[in-house]
PDB file of C-alpha atoms in Angstrom:
ATOM      1  CA  UNK V   1       0.000   0.000   0.000  1.00 48.00           C
ATOM      2  CA  UNK V   2       1.626   3.255  -1.073  1.00 50.00           C
ATOM      3  CA  UNK V   3       1.094   6.641  -2.667  1.00 51.00           C
ATOM      4  CA  UNK V   4      -1.739   9.157  -2.307  1.00 55.00           C
ATOM      5  CA  UNK V   5      -4.160   6.792  -4.061  1.00 55.00           C
ATOM      6  CA  UNK V   6      -3.557   4.040  -1.466  1.00 55.00           C
ATOM      7  CA  UNK V   7      -2.956   1.414  -4.133  1.00 57.00           C
ATOM      8  CA  UNK V   8      -1.977  -2.058  -3.011  1.00 60.00           C
ATOM      9  CA  UNK V   9       0.936  -3.598  -4.919  1.00 62.00           C
ATOM     10  CA  UNK V  10       1.694  -7.308  -4.863  1.00 61.00           C
ATOM     11  CA  UNK V  11       4.983  -8.543  -6.309  1.00 63.00           C
ATOM     12  CA  UNK V  12       5.689 -12.210  -6.909  1.00 58.00           C
ATOM     13  CA  UNK V  13       8.421 -14.224  -8.481  1.00 59.00           C
ATOM     14  CA  UNK V  14       7.480 -14.924 -12.092  1.00 56.00           C
ATOM     15  CA  UNK V  15       9.365 -18.164 -12.143  1.00 59.00           C
ATOM     16  CA  UNK V  16       7.557 -21.328 -13.072  1.00 55.00           C
ATOM     17  CA  UNK V  17       7.649 -22.614  -9.516  1.00 57.00           C
ATOM     18  CA  UNK V  18       5.870 -19.579  -8.100  1.00 60.00           C
ATOM     19  CA  UNK V  19       2.589 -19.893  -9.981  1.00 60.00           C
ATOM     20  CA  UNK V  20       1.095 -22.375  -7.539  1.00 64.00           C
ATOM     21  CA  UNK V  21       2.208 -20.289  -4.564  1.00 66.00           C
ATOM     22  CA  UNK V  22       0.706 -17.127  -6.074  1.00 63.00           C
ATOM     23  CA  UNK V  23      -2.585 -18.878  -6.734  1.00 64.00           C
ATOM     24  CA  UNK V  24      -2.745 -20.204  -3.173  1.00 66.00           C
ATOM     25  CA  UNK V  25      -1.863 -16.793  -1.721  1.00 65.00           C
ATOM     26  CA  UNK V  26      -4.566 -14.894  -3.603  1.00 62.00           C
ATOM     27  CA  UNK V  27      -7.167 -17.538  -2.860  1.00 61.00           C
ATOM     28  CA  UNK V  28      -6.339 -17.536   0.875  1.00 64.00           C
ATOM     29  CA  UNK V  29      -6.476 -13.729   1.023  1.00 62.00           C
ATOM     30  CA  UNK V  30      -9.921 -13.888  -0.602  1.00 57.00           C
ATOM     31  CA  UNK V  31      -8.735 -11.420  -3.239  1.00 57.00           C
ATOM     32  CA  UNK V  32     -10.226 -13.510  -5.971  1.00 55.00           C
ATOM     33  CA  UNK V  33     -10.214 -16.947  -7.510  1.00 53.00           C
ATOM     34  CA  UNK V  34      -7.155 -17.688  -9.625  1.00 51.00           C
ATOM     35  CA  UNK V  35      -7.566 -20.201 -12.410  1.00 55.00           C
ATOM     36  CA  UNK V  36      -5.409 -20.576 -15.490  1.00 54.00           C
ATOM     37  CA  UNK V  37      -3.485 -17.395 -14.737  1.00 53.00           C
ATOM     38  CA  UNK V  38      -6.602 -15.160 -14.586  1.00 54.00           C
ATOM     39  CA  UNK V  39      -8.324 -13.613 -11.519  1.00 53.00           C
ATOM     40  CA  UNK V  40     -12.092 -13.777 -11.200  1.00 54.00           C
ATOM     41  CA  UNK V  41     -14.558 -12.130  -8.726  1.00 52.00           C
ATOM     42  CA  UNK V  42     -14.714 -10.913  -6.025  1.00 51.00           C
ATOM     43  CA  UNK V  43     -11.605  -8.973  -7.144  1.00 50.00           C
ATOM     44  CA  UNK V  44     -12.489  -7.240 -10.420  1.00 45.00           C
ATOM     45  CA  UNK V  45     -11.003  -4.536 -12.590  1.00 44.00           C
ATOM     46  CA  UNK V  46     -12.586  -1.860 -14.718  1.00 45.00           C
ATOM     47  CA  UNK V  47     -12.368  -2.047 -18.451  1.00 46.00           C
ATOM     48  CA  UNK V  48      -9.546   0.486 -18.400  1.00 47.00           C
ATOM     49  CA  UNK V  49      -7.684  -1.687 -15.916  1.00 45.00           C
ATOM     50  CA  UNK V  50      -6.765   1.281 -13.711  1.00 44.00           C
ATOM     51  CA  UNK V  51      -9.059   0.851 -10.690  1.00 43.00           C
ATOM     52  CA  UNK V  52     -10.321  -2.114  -8.766  1.00 46.00           C
ATOM     53  CA  UNK V  53     -13.284  -2.954  -6.542  1.00 49.00           C
ATOM     54  CA  UNK V  54     -13.070  -5.482  -3.729  1.00 49.00           C
ATOM     55  CA  UNK V  55     -16.196  -6.929  -2.192  1.00 52.00           C
ATOM     56  CA  UNK V  56     -16.087  -9.494   0.570  1.00 51.00           C
ATOM     57  CA  UNK V  57     -18.976 -10.487   2.816  1.00 55.00           C
ATOM     58  CA  UNK V  58     -18.161 -10.284   6.524  1.00 59.00           C
ATOM     59  CA  UNK V  59     -19.495 -12.562   9.225  1.00 68.00           C
ATOM     60  CA  UNK V  60     -20.304 -11.830  12.874  1.00 71.00           C
ATOM     61  CA  UNK V  61     -17.933 -13.131  15.474  1.00 77.00           C
ATOM     62  CA  UNK V  62     -19.342 -15.956  17.548  1.00 84.00           C
ATOM     63  CA  UNK V  63     -18.443 -16.358  21.216  1.00 86.00           C
ATOM     64  CA  UNK V  64     -19.608 -18.977  23.680  1.00 86.00           C
ATOM     65  CA  UNK V  65     -19.496 -18.089  27.398  1.00 85.00           C
ATOM     66  CA  UNK V  66     -20.704 -20.546  30.031  1.00 83.00           C
ATOM     67  CA  UNK V  67     -22.533 -22.553  27.362  1.00 82.00           C
ATOM     68  CA  UNK V  68     -24.349 -19.591  25.809  1.00 87.00           C
ATOM     69  CA  UNK V  69     -23.463 -18.338  22.320  1.00 88.00           C
ATOM     70  CA  UNK V  70     -23.277 -14.594  21.598  1.00 88.00           C
ATOM     71  CA  UNK V  71     -23.067 -13.052  18.118  1.00 84.00           C
ATOM     72  CA  UNK V  72     -24.084  -9.419  18.795  1.00 78.00           C
ATOM     73  CA  UNK V  73     -20.571  -8.097  19.407  1.00 80.00           C
ATOM     74  CA  UNK V  74     -19.737  -4.422  18.933  1.00 78.00           C
ATOM     75  CA  UNK V  75     -16.091  -3.666  18.090  1.00 80.00           C
ATOM     76  CA  UNK V  76     -15.191  -7.154  19.299  1.00 83.00           C
ATOM     77  CA  UNK V  77     -16.515  -6.309  22.765  1.00 86.00           C
ATOM     78  CA  UNK V  78     -19.217  -7.994  24.796  1.00 85.00           C
ATOM     79  CA  UNK V  79     -20.652  -7.331  28.259  1.00 85.00           C
ATOM     80  CA  UNK V  80     -22.049 -10.237  30.258  1.00 84.00           C
ATOM     81  CA  UNK V  81     -23.185  -9.985  33.898  1.00 78.00           C
ATOM     82  CA  UNK V  82     -21.383  -6.696  34.380  1.00 74.00           C
ATOM     83  CA  UNK V  83     -18.098  -7.992  32.919  1.00 81.00           C
ATOM     84  CA  UNK V  84     -16.804  -6.505  29.653  1.00 84.00           C
ATOM     85  CA  UNK V  85     -14.858  -8.883  27.405  1.00 84.00           C
ATOM     86  CA  UNK V  86     -12.577  -7.631  24.611  1.00 86.00           C
ATOM     87  CA  UNK V  87     -11.672 -10.298  22.056  1.00 84.00           C
ATOM     88  CA  UNK V  88      -8.279 -10.054  20.360  1.00 84.00           C
ATOM     89  CA  UNK V  89      -8.176 -13.229  18.278  1.00 83.00           C
ATOM     90  CA  UNK V  90     -10.040 -16.461  17.657  1.00 82.00           C
ATOM     91  CA  UNK V  91      -9.212 -19.530  19.687  1.00 82.00           C
ATOM     92  CA  UNK V  92      -8.143 -22.670  17.793  1.00 84.00           C
ATOM     93  CA  UNK V  93     -10.921 -25.131  17.067  1.00 80.00           C
ATOM     94  CA  UNK V  94     -11.620 -27.475  19.957  1.00 80.00           C
ATOM     95  CA  UNK V  95      -9.958 -25.264  22.579  1.00 84.00           C
ATOM     96  CA  UNK V  96     -11.378 -22.931  25.233  1.00 85.00           C
ATOM     97  CA  UNK V  97     -10.025 -19.849  26.975  1.00 83.00           C
ATOM     98  CA  UNK V  98     -10.257 -19.624  30.754  1.00 82.00           C
ATOM     99  CA  UNK V  99     -11.150 -16.233  32.261  1.00 80.00           C
ATOM    100  CA  UNK V 100     -10.461 -15.503  35.923  1.00 76.00           C
ATOM    101  CA  UNK V 101     -12.303 -12.568  37.517  1.00 74.00           C
ATOM    102  CA  UNK V 102     -10.700 -11.030  40.608  1.00 71.00           C
ATOM    103  CA  UNK V 103     -11.757  -8.225  42.937  1.00 70.00           C
ATOM    104  CA  UNK V 104     -10.161  -4.842  42.142  1.00 79.00           C
ATOM    105  CA  UNK V 105      -8.569  -4.537  45.578  1.00 86.00           C
ATOM    106  CA  UNK V 106      -6.977  -1.141  45.039  1.00 90.00           C
ATOM    107  CA  UNK V 107     -10.257   0.396  43.910  1.00 90.00           C
ATOM    108  CA  UNK V 108     -12.057  -1.008  46.939  1.00 90.00           C
ATOM    109  CA  UNK V 109      -9.347   0.278  49.294  1.00 94.00           C
ATOM    110  CA  UNK V 110      -9.617   3.758  47.758  1.00 94.00           C
ATOM    111  CA  UNK V 111     -13.414   3.714  48.177  1.00 93.00           C
ATOM    112  CA  UNK V 112     -13.085   2.755  51.845  1.00 95.00           C
ATOM    113  CA  UNK V 113     -10.490   5.491  52.419  1.00 96.00           C
ATOM    114  CA  UNK V 114     -12.870   7.999  50.806  1.00 96.00           C
ATOM    115  CA  UNK V 115     -15.692   6.789  53.061  1.00 96.00           C
ATOM    116  CA  UNK V 116     -13.583   7.302  56.196  1.00 97.00           C
ATOM    117  CA  UNK V 117     -12.486  10.742  54.998  1.00 97.00           C
ATOM    118  CA  UNK V 118     -16.032  11.905  54.187  1.00 96.00           C
ATOM    119  CA  UNK V 119     -17.390  10.500  57.445  1.00 97.00           C
ATOM    120  CA  UNK V 120     -14.805  12.433  59.479  1.00 97.00           C
ATOM    121  CA  UNK V 121     -15.481  15.646  57.538  1.00 97.00           C
ATOM    122  CA  UNK V 122     -19.216  15.402  58.199  1.00 96.00           C
ATOM    123  CA  UNK V 123     -18.583  14.660  61.869  1.00 96.00           C
ATOM    124  CA  UNK V 124     -16.280  17.703  62.138  1.00 96.00           C
ATOM    125  CA  UNK V 125     -18.943  19.941  60.618  1.00 96.00           C
ATOM    126  CA  UNK V 126     -21.632  18.674  62.992  1.00 95.00           C
ATOM    127  CA  UNK V 127     -19.383  19.001  66.047  1.00 96.00           C
ATOM    128  CA  UNK V 128     -18.411  22.521  64.972  1.00 94.00           C
ATOM    129  CA  UNK V 129     -22.035  23.635  64.861  1.00 93.00           C
ATOM    130  CA  UNK V 130     -22.982  21.741  68.014  1.00 95.00           C
ATOM    131  CA  UNK V 131     -20.170  23.330  70.071  1.00 94.00           C
ATOM    132  CA  UNK V 132     -20.312  26.812  68.521  1.00 93.00           C
ATOM    133  CA  UNK V 133     -20.938  29.251  71.388  1.00 90.00           C
ATOM    134  CA  UNK V 134     -23.258  32.225  71.058  1.00 88.00           C
ATOM    135  CA  UNK V 135     -22.023  35.816  71.421  1.00 89.00           C
ATOM    136  CA  UNK V 136     -24.596  37.283  73.839  1.00 87.00           C
ATOM    137  CA  UNK V 137     -23.583  40.897  73.145  1.00 91.00           C
ATOM    138  CA  UNK V 138     -24.444  40.655  69.453  1.00 92.00           C
ATOM    139  CA  UNK V 139     -28.185  41.082  69.033  1.00 91.00           C
ATOM    140  CA  UNK V 140     -29.996  41.374  65.712  1.00 90.00           C
ATOM    141  CA  UNK V 141     -29.456  44.817  64.180  1.00 93.00           C
ATOM    142  CA  UNK V 142     -32.334  47.187  63.577  1.00 92.00           C
ATOM    143  CA  UNK V 143     -32.692  48.940  60.227  1.00 91.00           C
ATOM    144  CA  UNK V 144     -31.509  52.218  61.762  1.00 93.00           C
ATOM    145  CA  UNK V 145     -28.415  50.493  63.167  1.00 94.00           C
ATOM    146  CA  UNK V 146     -27.625  48.885  59.812  1.00 94.00           C
ATOM    147  CA  UNK V 147     -27.977  52.265  58.078  1.00 94.00           C
ATOM    148  CA  UNK V 148     -25.290  53.731  60.338  1.00 95.00           C
ATOM    149  CA  UNK V 149     -22.793  50.926  59.585  1.00 95.00           C
ATOM    150  CA  UNK V 150     -20.791  49.880  56.526  1.00 95.00           C
ATOM    151  CA  UNK V 151     -21.709  46.757  54.550  1.00 94.00           C
ATOM    152  CA  UNK V 152     -18.642  44.931  55.854  1.00 95.00           C
ATOM    153  CA  UNK V 153     -19.450  45.876  59.456  1.00 95.00           C
ATOM    154  CA  UNK V 154     -23.011  44.617  59.057  1.00 94.00           C
ATOM    155  CA  UNK V 155     -21.789  41.264  57.658  1.00 94.00           C
ATOM    156  CA  UNK V 156     -19.323  40.744  60.499  1.00 93.00           C
ATOM    157  CA  UNK V 157     -21.923  41.724  63.083  1.00 93.00           C
ATOM    158  CA  UNK V 158     -24.552  39.379  61.647  1.00 92.00           C
ATOM    159  CA  UNK V 159     -22.020  36.543  61.534  1.00 90.00           C
ATOM    160  CA  UNK V 160     -21.483  36.940  65.261  1.00 91.00           C
ATOM    161  CA  UNK V 161     -25.201  37.400  65.906  1.00 91.00           C
ATOM    162  CA  UNK V 162     -26.013  34.112  64.111  1.00 88.00           C
ATOM    163  CA  UNK V 163     -23.320  32.131  65.919  1.00 91.00           C
ATOM    164  CA  UNK V 164     -24.450  29.554  68.410  1.00 91.00           C
ATOM    165  CA  UNK V 165     -27.864  29.039  66.822  1.00 87.00           C
ATOM    166  CA  UNK V 166     -27.300  25.265  66.996  1.00 89.00           C
ATOM    167  CA  UNK V 167     -25.315  25.237  70.233  1.00 92.00           C
ATOM    168  CA  UNK V 168     -26.121  21.970  72.057  1.00 92.00           C
ATOM    169  CA  UNK V 169     -29.003  21.402  69.639  1.00 92.00           C
ATOM    170  CA  UNK V 170     -30.905  18.190  70.317  1.00 91.00           C
ATOM    171  CA  UNK V 171     -31.303  17.307  66.633  1.00 90.00           C
ATOM    172  CA  UNK V 172     -27.560  17.548  66.002  1.00 93.00           C
ATOM    173  CA  UNK V 173     -26.869  15.468  69.097  1.00 94.00           C
ATOM    174  CA  UNK V 174     -29.195  12.749  67.788  1.00 94.00           C
ATOM    175  CA  UNK V 175     -27.557  12.777  64.343  1.00 94.00           C
ATOM    176  CA  UNK V 176     -24.070  12.426  65.841  1.00 95.00           C
ATOM    177  CA  UNK V 177     -25.298   9.584  68.050  1.00 94.00           C
ATOM    178  CA  UNK V 178     -26.881   7.794  65.069  1.00 95.00           C
ATOM    179  CA  UNK V 179     -23.661   8.063  63.075  1.00 95.00           C
ATOM    180  CA  UNK V 180     -21.621   6.488  65.857  1.00 94.00           C
ATOM    181  CA  UNK V 181     -24.170   3.737  66.311  1.00 94.00           C
ATOM    182  CA  UNK V 182     -24.163   2.917  62.586  1.00 95.00           C
ATOM    183  CA  UNK V 183     -20.392   2.430  62.383  1.00 96.00           C
ATOM    184  CA  UNK V 184     -19.746   0.664  65.700  1.00 94.00           C
ATOM    185  CA  UNK V 185     -22.399  -2.080  65.830  1.00 93.00           C
ATOM    186  CA  UNK V 186     -21.863  -5.405  64.074  1.00 94.00           C
ATOM    187  CA  UNK V 187     -23.591  -6.224  60.795  1.00 95.00           C
ATOM    188  CA  UNK V 188     -25.743  -9.278  61.423  1.00 92.00           C
ATOM    189  CA  UNK V 189     -25.904 -10.317  57.766  1.00 90.00           C
ATOM    190  CA  UNK V 190     -22.100 -10.467  57.350  1.00 88.00           C
ATOM    191  CA  UNK V 191     -20.830 -14.047  57.787  1.00 80.00           C
ATOM    192  CA  UNK V 192     -17.822 -15.190  59.793  1.00 84.00           C
ATOM    193  CA  UNK V 193     -15.396 -13.030  61.707  1.00 90.00           C
ATOM    194  CA  UNK V 194     -15.618 -10.084  59.324  1.00 94.00           C
ATOM    195  CA  UNK V 195     -18.903  -8.629  60.556  1.00 94.00           C
ATOM    196  CA  UNK V 196     -18.019  -5.099  61.724  1.00 96.00           C
ATOM    197  CA  UNK V 197     -15.776  -2.205  60.733  1.00 97.00           C
ATOM    198  CA  UNK V 198     -13.229  -2.905  63.464  1.00 96.00           C
ATOM    199  CA  UNK V 199     -12.655  -6.401  62.045  1.00 96.00           C
ATOM    200  CA  UNK V 200     -11.561  -4.928  58.702  1.00 96.00           C
ATOM    201  CA  UNK V 201      -9.345  -2.204  60.181  1.00 97.00           C
ATOM    202  CA  UNK V 202     -11.692   0.758  60.782  1.00 97.00           C
ATOM    203  CA  UNK V 203     -11.840   1.926  64.402  1.00 96.00           C
ATOM    204  CA  UNK V 204     -12.541   5.096  66.407  1.00 92.00           C
ATOM    205  CA  UNK V 205      -9.368   7.036  67.142  1.00 86.00           C
ATOM    206  CA  UNK V 206     -10.712   9.477  69.759  1.00 85.00           C
ATOM    207  CA  UNK V 207     -13.738  10.359  71.879  1.00 86.00           C
ATOM    208  CA  UNK V 208     -15.139  12.594  69.152  1.00 88.00           C
ATOM    209  CA  UNK V 209     -15.858   9.482  67.085  1.00 92.00           C
ATOM    210  CA  UNK V 210     -13.388  10.084  64.240  1.00 95.00           C
ATOM    211  CA  UNK V 211     -12.519   6.954  62.278  1.00 97.00           C
ATOM    212  CA  UNK V 212      -9.040   5.712  61.413  1.00 96.00           C
ATOM    213  CA  UNK V 213      -8.111   3.066  58.854  1.00 97.00           C
ATOM    214  CA  UNK V 214      -5.544   0.277  59.054  1.00 97.00           C
ATOM    215  CA  UNK V 215      -4.947  -0.410  55.341  1.00 96.00           C
ATOM    216  CA  UNK V 216      -3.014  -3.624  55.913  1.00 96.00           C
ATOM    217  CA  UNK V 217      -5.856  -5.081  57.944  1.00 96.00           C
ATOM    218  CA  UNK V 218      -8.364  -3.976  55.303  1.00 96.00           C
ATOM    219  CA  UNK V 219      -6.365  -5.597  52.488  1.00 95.00           C
ATOM    220  CA  UNK V 220      -6.141  -8.831  54.461  1.00 95.00           C
ATOM    221  CA  UNK V 221      -9.919  -8.865  54.918  1.00 95.00           C
ATOM    222  CA  UNK V 222     -10.551  -8.134  51.229  1.00 92.00           C
ATOM    223  CA  UNK V 223      -8.243 -10.954  50.164  1.00 91.00           C
ATOM    224  CA  UNK V 224      -9.797 -13.401  52.616  1.00 91.00           C
ATOM    225  CA  UNK V 225     -13.516 -12.575  52.307  1.00 91.00           C
ATOM    226  CA  UNK V 226     -14.318  -9.841  49.764  1.00 88.00           C
ATOM    227  CA  UNK V 227     -18.046 -10.603  49.901  1.00 88.00           C
ATOM    228  CA  UNK V 228     -18.105 -10.084  53.670  1.00 91.00           C
ATOM    229  CA  UNK V 229     -16.406  -6.700  53.300  1.00 92.00           C
ATOM    230  CA  UNK V 230     -19.032  -5.740  50.753  1.00 90.00           C
ATOM    231  CA  UNK V 231     -21.800  -6.894  53.107  1.00 92.00           C
ATOM    232  CA  UNK V 232     -20.431  -4.743  55.927  1.00 95.00           C
ATOM    233  CA  UNK V 233     -20.855  -1.606  53.845  1.00 94.00           C
ATOM    234  CA  UNK V 234     -23.688  -2.048  51.384  1.00 92.00           C
ATOM    235  CA  UNK V 235     -26.037  -4.869  52.415  1.00 92.00           C
ATOM    236  CA  UNK V 236     -29.729  -3.959  52.464  1.00 92.00           C
ATOM    237  CA  UNK V 237     -31.963  -6.327  54.403  1.00 88.00           C
ATOM    238  CA  UNK V 238     -35.182  -7.303  52.633  1.00 84.00           C
ATOM    239  CA  UNK V 239     -37.105  -7.196  55.926  1.00 84.00           C
ATOM    240  CA  UNK V 240     -35.665  -3.756  56.769  1.00 83.00           C
ATOM    241  CA  UNK V 241     -33.860  -5.158  59.797  1.00 90.00           C
ATOM    242  CA  UNK V 242     -31.530  -2.373  60.956  1.00 91.00           C
ATOM    243  CA  UNK V 243     -29.058  -4.772  62.576  1.00 93.00           C
ATOM    244  CA  UNK V 244     -28.582  -6.712  59.332  1.00 94.00           C
ATOM    245  CA  UNK V 245     -28.102  -3.633  57.144  1.00 95.00           C
ATOM    246  CA  UNK V 246     -24.633  -2.533  56.067  1.00 95.00           C
ATOM    247  CA  UNK V 247     -22.990   0.576  57.495  1.00 96.00           C
ATOM    248  CA  UNK V 248     -23.686   2.774  54.459  1.00 94.00           C
ATOM    249  CA  UNK V 249     -27.310   1.602  54.362  1.00 95.00           C
ATOM    250  CA  UNK V 250     -27.717   2.382  58.064  1.00 96.00           C
ATOM    251  CA  UNK V 251     -26.292   5.868  57.669  1.00 96.00           C
ATOM    252  CA  UNK V 252     -28.533   6.633  54.701  1.00 94.00           C
ATOM    253  CA  UNK V 253     -31.599   5.351  56.562  1.00 94.00           C
ATOM    254  CA  UNK V 254     -30.957   7.126  59.871  1.00 93.00           C
ATOM    255  CA  UNK V 255     -29.822  10.431  58.364  1.00 93.00           C
ATOM    256  CA  UNK V 256     -32.812  10.371  56.025  1.00 92.00           C
ATOM    257  CA  UNK V 257     -35.203   9.989  58.965  1.00 92.00           C
ATOM    258  CA  UNK V 258     -33.427  12.749  60.903  1.00 91.00           C
ATOM    259  CA  UNK V 259     -33.725  15.059  57.913  1.00 88.00           C
ATOM    260  CA  UNK V 260     -37.455  14.379  57.697  1.00 88.00           C
ATOM    261  CA  UNK V 261     -37.783  15.097  61.418  1.00 88.00           C
ATOM    262  CA  UNK V 262     -35.755  18.293  61.042  1.00 84.00           C
ATOM    263  CA  UNK V 263     -37.868  19.311  58.063  1.00 83.00           C
ATOM    264  CA  UNK V 264     -41.013  18.826  60.151  1.00 83.00           C
ATOM    265  CA  UNK V 265     -39.517  20.931  62.943  1.00 80.00           C
ATOM    266  CA  UNK V 266     -37.725  23.725  61.069  1.00 80.00           C
ATOM    267  CA  UNK V 267     -38.919  23.465  57.472  1.00 77.00           C
ATOM    268  CA  UNK V 268     -36.746  23.663  54.384  1.00 72.00           C
ATOM    269  CA  UNK V 269     -37.597  27.083  52.883  1.00 68.00           C
ATOM    270  CA  UNK V 270     -38.487  30.611  53.895  1.00 59.00           C
ATOM    271  CA  UNK V 271     -41.868  30.265  52.227  1.00 62.00           C
ATOM    272  CA  UNK V 272     -44.768  31.520  54.334  1.00 57.00           C
ATOM    273  CA  UNK V 273     -46.697  28.363  53.471  1.00 64.00           C
ATOM    274  CA  UNK V 274     -44.160  26.386  55.501  1.00 73.00           C
ATOM    275  CA  UNK V 275     -46.165  24.354  58.049  1.00 78.00           C
ATOM    276  CA  UNK V 276     -43.237  23.196  60.170  1.00 81.00           C
ATOM    277  CA  UNK V 277     -43.153  23.879  63.907  1.00 81.00           C
ATOM    278  CA  UNK V 278     -40.820  26.843  63.511  1.00 81.00           C
ATOM    279  CA  UNK V 279     -42.754  27.980  60.452  1.00 81.00           C
ATOM    280  CA  UNK V 280     -45.965  28.109  62.480  1.00 85.00           C
ATOM    281  CA  UNK V 281     -44.132  29.867  65.316  1.00 85.00           C
ATOM    282  CA  UNK V 282     -42.804  32.520  62.929  1.00 83.00           C
ATOM    283  CA  UNK V 283     -46.260  32.942  61.438  1.00 85.00           C
ATOM    284  CA  UNK V 284     -47.682  33.409  64.950  1.00 89.00           C
ATOM    285  CA  UNK V 285     -45.041  36.044  65.774  1.00 90.00           C
ATOM    286  CA  UNK V 286     -45.782  37.868  62.542  1.00 89.00           C
ATOM    287  CA  UNK V 287     -49.499  37.898  63.401  1.00 91.00           C
ATOM    288  CA  UNK V 288     -48.737  39.233  66.885  1.00 94.00           C
ATOM    289  CA  UNK V 289     -46.580  41.972  65.351  1.00 93.00           C
ATOM    290  CA  UNK V 290     -49.351  42.866  62.910  1.00 93.00           C
ATOM    291  CA  UNK V 291     -51.930  42.965  65.727  1.00 94.00           C
ATOM    292  CA  UNK V 292     -49.612  45.097  67.855  1.00 95.00           C
ATOM    293  CA  UNK V 293     -49.097  47.566  64.984  1.00 94.00           C
ATOM    294  CA  UNK V 294     -52.868  47.881  64.595  1.00 94.00           C
ATOM    295  CA  UNK V 295     -53.214  48.402  68.346  1.00 94.00           C
ATOM    296  CA  UNK V 296     -50.530  51.111  68.322  1.00 95.00           C
ATOM    297  CA  UNK V 297     -52.141  52.774  65.311  1.00 95.00           C
ATOM    298  CA  UNK V 298     -55.511  52.794  67.087  1.00 95.00           C
ATOM    299  CA  UNK V 299     -53.913  54.146  70.276  1.00 94.00           C
ATOM    300  CA  UNK V 300     -52.146  56.849  68.240  1.00 94.00           C
ATOM    301  CA  UNK V 301     -55.431  57.921  66.650  1.00 94.00           C
ATOM    302  CA  UNK V 302     -57.066  58.142  70.081  1.00 94.00           C
ATOM    303  CA  UNK V 303     -54.239  60.358  71.345  1.00 94.00           C
ATOM    304  CA  UNK V 304     -54.578  62.630  68.317  1.00 94.00           C
ATOM    305  CA  UNK V 305     -58.326  62.966  68.969  1.00 94.00           C
ATOM    306  CA  UNK V 306     -57.730  63.780  72.624  1.00 93.00           C
ATOM    307  CA  UNK V 307     -55.009  66.270  71.679  1.00 93.00           C
ATOM    308  CA  UNK V 308     -57.299  67.975  69.186  1.00 93.00           C
ATOM    309  CA  UNK V 309     -60.115  68.109  71.741  1.00 92.00           C
ATOM    310  CA  UNK V 310     -57.707  69.553  74.309  1.00 93.00           C
ATOM    311  CA  UNK V 311     -56.567  72.215  71.836  1.00 91.00           C
ATOM    312  CA  UNK V 312     -60.169  73.169  71.143  1.00 90.00           C
ATOM    313  CA  UNK V 313     -60.902  73.408  74.881  1.00 90.00           C
ATOM    314  CA  UNK V 314     -57.824  75.556  75.488  1.00 90.00           C
ATOM    315  CA  UNK V 315     -58.803  77.811  72.597  1.00 88.00           C
ATOM    316  CA  UNK V 316     -62.285  78.304  74.085  1.00 87.00           C
ATOM    317  CA  UNK V 317     -60.863  78.991  77.533  1.00 87.00           C
ATOM    318  CA  UNK V 318     -58.448  81.501  76.058  1.00 85.00           C
ATOM    319  CA  UNK V 319     -61.299  83.282  74.305  1.00 85.00           C
ATOM    320  CA  UNK V 320     -63.381  83.366  77.484  1.00 81.00           C
ATOM    321  CA  UNK V 321     -60.407  84.563  79.519  1.00 79.00           C
ATOM    322  CA  UNK V 322     -59.872  87.417  77.071  1.00 77.00           C
ATOM    323  CA  UNK V 323     -63.520  88.366  77.253  1.00 73.00           C
ATOM    324  CA  UNK V 324     -63.542  88.540  81.055  1.00 74.00           C
ATOM    325  CA  UNK V 325     -60.271  90.425  81.172  1.00 74.00           C
ATOM    326  CA  UNK V 326     -61.785  93.220  79.080  1.00 71.00           C
ATOM    327  CA  UNK V 327     -64.753  93.694  81.407  1.00 66.00           C
TER     328      UNK V 327
END
């Protein structure tokens, strides 16, 4: 194959002994049938003899895996039961190829390390909010106070004023407790000795509940019982038995319930249609403020009426006093 026209050139020895070899070569390459020194279809030439057209019918690859035959391959690739096979060449007739599937240990170790890291980050955030003290000297600013301050001063003030809103909050305490419970208790569905995080190298490193990972112990557990390690994290019990659920399933379940409880208590938006406990409380305060404004407006109107009546009375008295003083 050479040149800009991508022509294919085939050179053979023109000796008498090469004719049979040339015929066999062309026939095996499916470039045409050679008989008596001439080439017939599928390789054909135009009348001018300058161009050629090659037509050859292709056939689908056929693969048999575990007794089942597959012919719908795309780019010599096939996916069966979550495993992708890439076929490089055909196996000799009468032979089979053995495929061994092994757990990707490094990937699993990285996933566990990420779990421990994310768990500790979430725990740090919750502890930070739970232990964040309130600044008692920083009350909410009035509009007049904000008007007398710069934008930066207002932001810093409000940051202090909002601190401690979740100090020793009962909901946060329950969430932290649920997280510890989920990672410390054994997983009833996991068989054998690998039935809790401590058995595979994940333990608490301090009283705050932070997790630490022993990678060597984890790798040993994965090599010995990979299915058990998977059960510890991701098993979901069909009967919704909390003790049989994996750690990740427990966390998702408990945190989901806590979020629903928090939503019922505090709501999720600032919408006035919020029917949470705090939403109703805010609505009640707003109604009290509205009623108080109406009361003050009514009281103000009464004072104005009394003031006007008093002015009229004083004016009359002044007129009468002037009249008597002229007598």
